[in-house]
Short mmCIF file of C-alpha atoms in Angstrom, two decimals:
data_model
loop_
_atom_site.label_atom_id
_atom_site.label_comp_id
_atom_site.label_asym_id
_atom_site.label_seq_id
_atom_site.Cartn_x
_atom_site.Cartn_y
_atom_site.Cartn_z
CA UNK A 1 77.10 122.59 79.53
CA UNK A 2 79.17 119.73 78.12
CA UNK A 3 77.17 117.20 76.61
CA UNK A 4 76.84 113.61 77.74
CA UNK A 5 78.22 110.71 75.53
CA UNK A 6 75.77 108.64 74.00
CA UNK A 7 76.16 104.44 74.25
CA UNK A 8 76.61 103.29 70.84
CA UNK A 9 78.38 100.38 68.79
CA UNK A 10 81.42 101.98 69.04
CA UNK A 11 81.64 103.85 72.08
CA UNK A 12 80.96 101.71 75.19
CA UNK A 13 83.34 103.32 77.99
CA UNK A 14 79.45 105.61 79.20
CA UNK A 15 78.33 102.39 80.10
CA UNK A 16 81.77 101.49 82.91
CA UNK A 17 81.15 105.52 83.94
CA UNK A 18 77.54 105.11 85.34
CA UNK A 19 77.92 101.75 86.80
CA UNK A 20 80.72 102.89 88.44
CA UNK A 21 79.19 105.68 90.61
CA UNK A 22 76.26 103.33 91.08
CA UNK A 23 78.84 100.76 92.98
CA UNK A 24 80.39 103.49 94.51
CA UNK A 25 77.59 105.38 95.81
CA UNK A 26 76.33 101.99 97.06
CA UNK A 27 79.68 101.56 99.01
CA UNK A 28 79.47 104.84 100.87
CA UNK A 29 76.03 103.94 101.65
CA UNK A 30 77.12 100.54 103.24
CA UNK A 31 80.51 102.25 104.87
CA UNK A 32 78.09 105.38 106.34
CA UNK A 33 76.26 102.37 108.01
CA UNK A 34 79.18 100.66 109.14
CA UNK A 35 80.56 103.39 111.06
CA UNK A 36 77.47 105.08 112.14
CA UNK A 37 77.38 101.75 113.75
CA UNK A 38 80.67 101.60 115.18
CA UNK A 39 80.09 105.66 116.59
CA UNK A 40 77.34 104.21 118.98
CA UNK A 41 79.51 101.81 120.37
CA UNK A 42 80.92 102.83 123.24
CA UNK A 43 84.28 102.95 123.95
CA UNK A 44 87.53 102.32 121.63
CA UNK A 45 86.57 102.67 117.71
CA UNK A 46 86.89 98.66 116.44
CA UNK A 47 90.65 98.21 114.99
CA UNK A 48 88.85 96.72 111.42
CA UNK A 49 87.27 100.43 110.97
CA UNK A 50 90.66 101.77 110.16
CA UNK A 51 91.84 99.55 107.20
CA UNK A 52 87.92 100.21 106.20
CA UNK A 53 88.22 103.60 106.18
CA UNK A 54 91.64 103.13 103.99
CA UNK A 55 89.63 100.85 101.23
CA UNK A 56 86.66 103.10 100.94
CA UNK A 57 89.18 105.96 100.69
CA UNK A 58 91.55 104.15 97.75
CA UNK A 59 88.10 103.11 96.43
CA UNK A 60 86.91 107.10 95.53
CA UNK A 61 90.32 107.37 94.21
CA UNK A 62 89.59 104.25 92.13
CA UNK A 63 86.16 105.66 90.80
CA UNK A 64 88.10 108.90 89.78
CA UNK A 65 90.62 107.29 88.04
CA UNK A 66 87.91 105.18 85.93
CA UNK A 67 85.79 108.26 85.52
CA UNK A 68 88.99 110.19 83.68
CA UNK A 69 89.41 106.92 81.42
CA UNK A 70 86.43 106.88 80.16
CA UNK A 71 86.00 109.37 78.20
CA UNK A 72 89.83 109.23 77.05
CA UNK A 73 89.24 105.96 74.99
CA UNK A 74 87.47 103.42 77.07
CA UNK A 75 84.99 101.44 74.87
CA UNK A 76 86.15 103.03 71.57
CA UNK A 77 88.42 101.93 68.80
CA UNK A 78 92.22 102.86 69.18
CA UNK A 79 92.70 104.63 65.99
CA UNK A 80 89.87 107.59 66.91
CA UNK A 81 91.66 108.16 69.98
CA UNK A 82 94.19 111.04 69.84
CA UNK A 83 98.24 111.03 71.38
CA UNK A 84 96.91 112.98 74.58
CA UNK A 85 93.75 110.62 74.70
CA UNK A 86 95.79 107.58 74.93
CA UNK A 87 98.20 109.49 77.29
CA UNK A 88 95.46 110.27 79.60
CA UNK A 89 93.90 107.14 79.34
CA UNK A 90 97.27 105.21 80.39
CA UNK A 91 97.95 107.55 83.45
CA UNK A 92 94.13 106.85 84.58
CA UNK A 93 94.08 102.81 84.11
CA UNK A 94 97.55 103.02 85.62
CA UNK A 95 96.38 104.43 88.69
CA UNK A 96 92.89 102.34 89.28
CA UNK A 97 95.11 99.51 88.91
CA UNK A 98 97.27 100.76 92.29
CA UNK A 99 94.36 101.60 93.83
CA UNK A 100 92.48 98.21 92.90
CA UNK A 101 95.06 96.07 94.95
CA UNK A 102 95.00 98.55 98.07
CA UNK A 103 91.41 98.59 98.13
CA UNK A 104 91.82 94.72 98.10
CA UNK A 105 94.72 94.57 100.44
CA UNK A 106 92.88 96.62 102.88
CA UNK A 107 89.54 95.19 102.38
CA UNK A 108 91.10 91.79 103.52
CA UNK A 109 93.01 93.23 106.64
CA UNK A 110 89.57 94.45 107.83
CA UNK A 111 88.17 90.91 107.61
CA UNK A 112 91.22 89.62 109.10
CA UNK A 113 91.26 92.16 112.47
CA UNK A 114 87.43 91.04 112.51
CA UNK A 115 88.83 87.34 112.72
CA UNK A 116 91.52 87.84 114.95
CA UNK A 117 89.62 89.63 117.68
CA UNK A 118 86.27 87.60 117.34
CA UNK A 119 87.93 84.36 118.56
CA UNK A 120 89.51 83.65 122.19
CA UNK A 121 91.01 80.75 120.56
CA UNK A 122 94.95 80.58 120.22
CA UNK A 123 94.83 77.99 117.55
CA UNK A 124 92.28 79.95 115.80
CA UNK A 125 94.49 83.44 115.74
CA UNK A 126 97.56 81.32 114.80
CA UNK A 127 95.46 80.12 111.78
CA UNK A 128 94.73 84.14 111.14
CA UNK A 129 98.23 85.25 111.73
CA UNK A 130 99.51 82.68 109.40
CA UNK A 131 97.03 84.12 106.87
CA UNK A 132 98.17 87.35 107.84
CA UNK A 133 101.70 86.84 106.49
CA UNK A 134 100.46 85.13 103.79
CA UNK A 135 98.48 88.09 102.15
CA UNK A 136 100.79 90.63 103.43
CA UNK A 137 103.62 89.19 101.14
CA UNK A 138 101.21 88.51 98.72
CA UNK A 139 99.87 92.43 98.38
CA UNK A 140 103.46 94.07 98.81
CA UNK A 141 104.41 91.59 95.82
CA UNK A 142 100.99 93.18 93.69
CA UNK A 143 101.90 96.23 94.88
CA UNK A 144 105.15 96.92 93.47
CA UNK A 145 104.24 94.64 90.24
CA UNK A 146 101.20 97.75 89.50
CA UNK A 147 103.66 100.30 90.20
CA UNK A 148 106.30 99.52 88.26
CA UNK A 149 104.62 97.44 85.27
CA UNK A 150 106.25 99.31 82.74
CA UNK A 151 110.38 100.72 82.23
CA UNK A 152 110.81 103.58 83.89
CA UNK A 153 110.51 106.38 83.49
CA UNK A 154 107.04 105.98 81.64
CA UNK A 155 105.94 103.23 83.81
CA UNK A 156 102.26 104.40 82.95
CA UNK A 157 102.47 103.62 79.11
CA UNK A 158 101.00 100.48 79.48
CA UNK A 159 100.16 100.56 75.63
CA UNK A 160 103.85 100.19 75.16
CA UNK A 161 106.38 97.23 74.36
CA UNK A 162 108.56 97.81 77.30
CA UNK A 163 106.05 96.64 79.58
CA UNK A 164 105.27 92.95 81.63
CA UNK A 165 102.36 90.34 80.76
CA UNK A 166 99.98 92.46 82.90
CA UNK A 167 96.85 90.40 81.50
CA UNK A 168 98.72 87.44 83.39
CA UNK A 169 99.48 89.59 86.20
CA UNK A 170 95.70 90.44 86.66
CA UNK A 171 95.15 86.67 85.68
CA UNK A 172 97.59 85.41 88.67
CA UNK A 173 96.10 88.33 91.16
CA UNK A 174 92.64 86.93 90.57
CA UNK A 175 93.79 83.09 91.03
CA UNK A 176 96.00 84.32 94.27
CA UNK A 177 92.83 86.61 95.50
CA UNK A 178 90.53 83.69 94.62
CA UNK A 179 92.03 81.32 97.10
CA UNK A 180 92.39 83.84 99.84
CA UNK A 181 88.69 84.76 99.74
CA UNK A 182 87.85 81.34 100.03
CA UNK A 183 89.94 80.48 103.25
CA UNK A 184 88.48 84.10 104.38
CA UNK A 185 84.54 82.05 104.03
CA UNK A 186 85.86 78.69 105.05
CA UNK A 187 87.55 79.77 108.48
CA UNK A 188 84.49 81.31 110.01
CA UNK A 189 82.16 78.55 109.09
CA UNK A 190 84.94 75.91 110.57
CA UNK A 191 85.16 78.23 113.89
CA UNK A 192 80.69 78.51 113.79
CA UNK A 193 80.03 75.00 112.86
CA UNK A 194 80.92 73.17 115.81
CA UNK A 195 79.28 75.58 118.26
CA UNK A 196 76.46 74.57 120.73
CA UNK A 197 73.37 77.46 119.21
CA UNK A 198 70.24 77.40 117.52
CA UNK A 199 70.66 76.21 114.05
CA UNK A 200 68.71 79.42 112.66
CA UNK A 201 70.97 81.45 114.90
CA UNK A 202 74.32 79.75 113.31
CA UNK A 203 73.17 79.90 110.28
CA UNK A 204 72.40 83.27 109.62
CA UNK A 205 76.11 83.87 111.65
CA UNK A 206 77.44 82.13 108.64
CA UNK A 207 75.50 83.69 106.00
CA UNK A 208 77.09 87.09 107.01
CA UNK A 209 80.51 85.46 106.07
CA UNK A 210 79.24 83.47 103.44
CA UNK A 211 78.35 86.67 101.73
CA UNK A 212 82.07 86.97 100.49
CA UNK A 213 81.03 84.01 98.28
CA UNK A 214 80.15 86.97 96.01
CA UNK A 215 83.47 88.59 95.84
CA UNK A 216 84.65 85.15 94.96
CA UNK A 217 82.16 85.30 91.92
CA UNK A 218 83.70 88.83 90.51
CA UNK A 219 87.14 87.45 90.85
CA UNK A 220 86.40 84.99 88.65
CA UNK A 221 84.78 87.08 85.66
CA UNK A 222 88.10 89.20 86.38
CA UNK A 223 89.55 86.21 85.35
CA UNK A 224 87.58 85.21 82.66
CA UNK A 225 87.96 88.62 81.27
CA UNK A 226 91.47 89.33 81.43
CA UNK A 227 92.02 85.73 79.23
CA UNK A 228 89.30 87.14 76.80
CA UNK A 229 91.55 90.62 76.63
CA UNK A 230 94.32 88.32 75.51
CA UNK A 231 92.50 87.56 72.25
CA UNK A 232 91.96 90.96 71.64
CA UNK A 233 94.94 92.89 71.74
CA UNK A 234 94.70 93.96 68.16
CA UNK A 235 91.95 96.80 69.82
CA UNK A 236 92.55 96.86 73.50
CA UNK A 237 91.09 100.02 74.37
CA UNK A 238 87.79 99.03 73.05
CA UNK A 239 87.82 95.29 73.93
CA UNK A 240 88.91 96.89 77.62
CA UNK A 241 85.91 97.92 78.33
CA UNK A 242 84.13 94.73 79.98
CA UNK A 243 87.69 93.87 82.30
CA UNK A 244 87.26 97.43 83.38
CA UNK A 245 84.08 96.15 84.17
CA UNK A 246 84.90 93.34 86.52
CA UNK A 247 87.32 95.05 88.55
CA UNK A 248 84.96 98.21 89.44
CA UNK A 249 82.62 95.32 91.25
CA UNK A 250 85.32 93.47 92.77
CA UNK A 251 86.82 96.67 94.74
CA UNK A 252 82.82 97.41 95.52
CA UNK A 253 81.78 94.13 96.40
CA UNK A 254 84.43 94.10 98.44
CA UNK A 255 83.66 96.38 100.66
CA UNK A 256 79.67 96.35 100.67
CA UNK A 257 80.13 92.90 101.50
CA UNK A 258 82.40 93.53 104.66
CA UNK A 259 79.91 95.94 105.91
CA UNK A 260 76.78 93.18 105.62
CA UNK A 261 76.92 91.85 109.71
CA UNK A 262 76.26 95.30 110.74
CA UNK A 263 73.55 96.31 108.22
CA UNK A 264 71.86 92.85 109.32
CA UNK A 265 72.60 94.28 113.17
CA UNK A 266 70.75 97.70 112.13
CA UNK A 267 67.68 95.33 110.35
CA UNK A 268 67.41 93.27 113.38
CA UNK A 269 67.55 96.67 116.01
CA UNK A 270 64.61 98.25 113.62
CA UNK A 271 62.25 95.13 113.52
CA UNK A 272 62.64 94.84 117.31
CA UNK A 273 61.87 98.86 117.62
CA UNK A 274 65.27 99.28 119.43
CA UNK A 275 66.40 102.25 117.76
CA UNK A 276 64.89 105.01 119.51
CA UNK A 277 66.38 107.61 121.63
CA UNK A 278 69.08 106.53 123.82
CA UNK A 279 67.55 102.78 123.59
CA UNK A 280 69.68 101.68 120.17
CA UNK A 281 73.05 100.16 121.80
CA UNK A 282 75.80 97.88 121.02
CA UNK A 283 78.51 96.15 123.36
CA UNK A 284 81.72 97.60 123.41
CA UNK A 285 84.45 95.15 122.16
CA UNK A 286 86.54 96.65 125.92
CA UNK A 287 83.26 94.53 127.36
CA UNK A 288 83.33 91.85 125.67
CA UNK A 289 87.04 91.16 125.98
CA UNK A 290 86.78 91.92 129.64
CA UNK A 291 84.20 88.57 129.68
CA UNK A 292 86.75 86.39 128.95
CA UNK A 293 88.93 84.99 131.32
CA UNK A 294 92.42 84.78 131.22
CA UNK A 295 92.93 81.36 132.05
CA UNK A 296 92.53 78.13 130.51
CA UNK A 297 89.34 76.57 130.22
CA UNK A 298 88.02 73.02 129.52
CA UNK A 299 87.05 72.82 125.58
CA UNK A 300 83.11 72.78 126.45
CA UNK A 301 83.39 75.69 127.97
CA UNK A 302 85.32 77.58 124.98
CA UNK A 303 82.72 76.60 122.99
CA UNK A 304 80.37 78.21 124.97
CA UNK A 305 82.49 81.39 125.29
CA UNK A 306 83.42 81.46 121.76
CA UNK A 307 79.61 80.99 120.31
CA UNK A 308 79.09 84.48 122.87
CA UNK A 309 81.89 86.13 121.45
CA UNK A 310 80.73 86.16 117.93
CA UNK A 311 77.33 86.71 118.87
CA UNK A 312 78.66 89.88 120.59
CA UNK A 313 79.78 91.42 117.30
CA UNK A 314 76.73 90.55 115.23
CA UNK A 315 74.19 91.21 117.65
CA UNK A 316 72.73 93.69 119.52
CA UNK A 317 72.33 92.84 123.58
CA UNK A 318 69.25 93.72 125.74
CA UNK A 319 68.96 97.32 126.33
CA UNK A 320 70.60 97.82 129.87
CA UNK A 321 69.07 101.29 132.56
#
């Protein structure tokens, strides 16, 4: 049996390892709840479930990746590491990085399918399809930066000279992804707000989306971090450790924190004892969609409609015989 690294001084990268498969077991926790979720709904799967599925898929990759860096050279001093260390290393951090903006690319589709279909309002899904294009061009732009970051044909040696700034590539992906997460809180709470509901009732609605606030708050330490990297470039696979860091709970947090309105819809359904057999349901978006009516409707009234909507998504209904 292969023996465990210890944490010392001088070896650090153990430390990335564990809390890695801690986030990542926590994600698949929060994803298995998600979709057992979205199984007892009858009807059409929700649309969001799919780029979901994608980000929790590209984030396993992610946690492989990390998990063959580590003990290649993460946390320890360059000059112990040998050639087909560093090698390995490079080929690993090359491909979390990939992985890191699909997991973040798809993370934020989910959210905005969630947005687009929880509102009847046109002006509202303009606002989302306007984001929409924003982050796609955004992500295709990351995309192709992570890929190719080095000269081909080694575009993995990102130890080398031939390669871009890619601490102020991760700097300017953090800013970008800072500001998008932001606009992905403020929207809901502008759509909530101005709804006629309990104020206990809107405010835990906004909570749920307020809980992004968190992803906002790894984003910046990635930030922080890659400008402490820059300072440190003398020993970057030690110093590399704590940016490493950073962007295992930004892919994580990511995704837990989509997955928090239905968790809160499982808490609620146990307190009231709804979950028993063939008691437990949700509405079926087809249902909820068929509620609306396709014509126009004084603004009172979408008001009304929209506050039910939402409610829909987050909440569980009477049980129905």
């Amino acid at each position: 049996m292969e023996k465990r690294e210890a944490i010392t001084a001088s070896n650090l990268g153990p430390v990335v390892s564990i809390l890695t498969w801690i986030v990542e077991a926590s994600v698949l926790i929060a994803v298995g709840v998600k979709f057992t979720l979205s199984s007892i709904i009858p009807g059409k799967r929700n649309r969001e479930d799919v780029a979901l599925f994608l980000a929790t898929a590209f984030s396993i990759g992610f946690t492989i990746a990390i998990s063959i860096a580590v003990p290649n050279g993460v946390g320890r001093h360059q000059a112990t590491l040998s050639t087909h260390q560093l090698e390995s290393l490079q080929m690993a951090v090359y491909s979390a990085d990939i992985l890191l903006v699909l997991v973040s690319g798809c993370v934020q589709a989910s959210v905005l399918i969630f947005l687009h279909e929880v509102t009847p309002s046109r002006t509202h899904r303009r606002i989302v399809n306007a984001m929409t294009v924003f982050i796609v061009l955004f992500f295709v732009t990351a995309f192709l930066i992570a890929v190719f970051p080095c000269h081909p044909p080694h575009v993995w040696k990102l130890l080398g000279i031939e390669c871009i700034d890619q601490l102020s590539f991760w700097e300017a992906f953090a800013g970008v992804n800072i500001a998008i997460e932001s606009a992905l809180v403020l929207f809901p709470i502008f759509v909530i707000y101005p709804l006629r509901m309990h104020r206990r009732r809107k405010a835990m609605l906004i909570s749920c989306f307020a809980a992004r606030l968190v992803v906002i708050g790894t984003f910046v330490v990635q930030l922080y971090q890659a400008q402490s990297l820059k300072l440190q470039l003398h020993d970057r696979t030690f110093h590399v450790w704590k940016f490493l860091l950073a962007t295992v709970f930004v892919q994580g947090l990511s995704i837990i924190t989509v997955c928090i309105p239905y968790i809160r819809s499982l808490l609620l359904s146990m307190e009231s004892g709804m979950i028993q057999t063939g008691h437990f349901r949700l509405p079926s978006r087809q249902s909820a969609e068929a509620e609306l009516p396709l014509r126009s409707i004084p603004a009172g009234r979408m008001n009304s409609n929209l506050s039910s909507n939402i409610d829909t998504k987050l909440e569980e209904p009477s049980s129905r015989h």
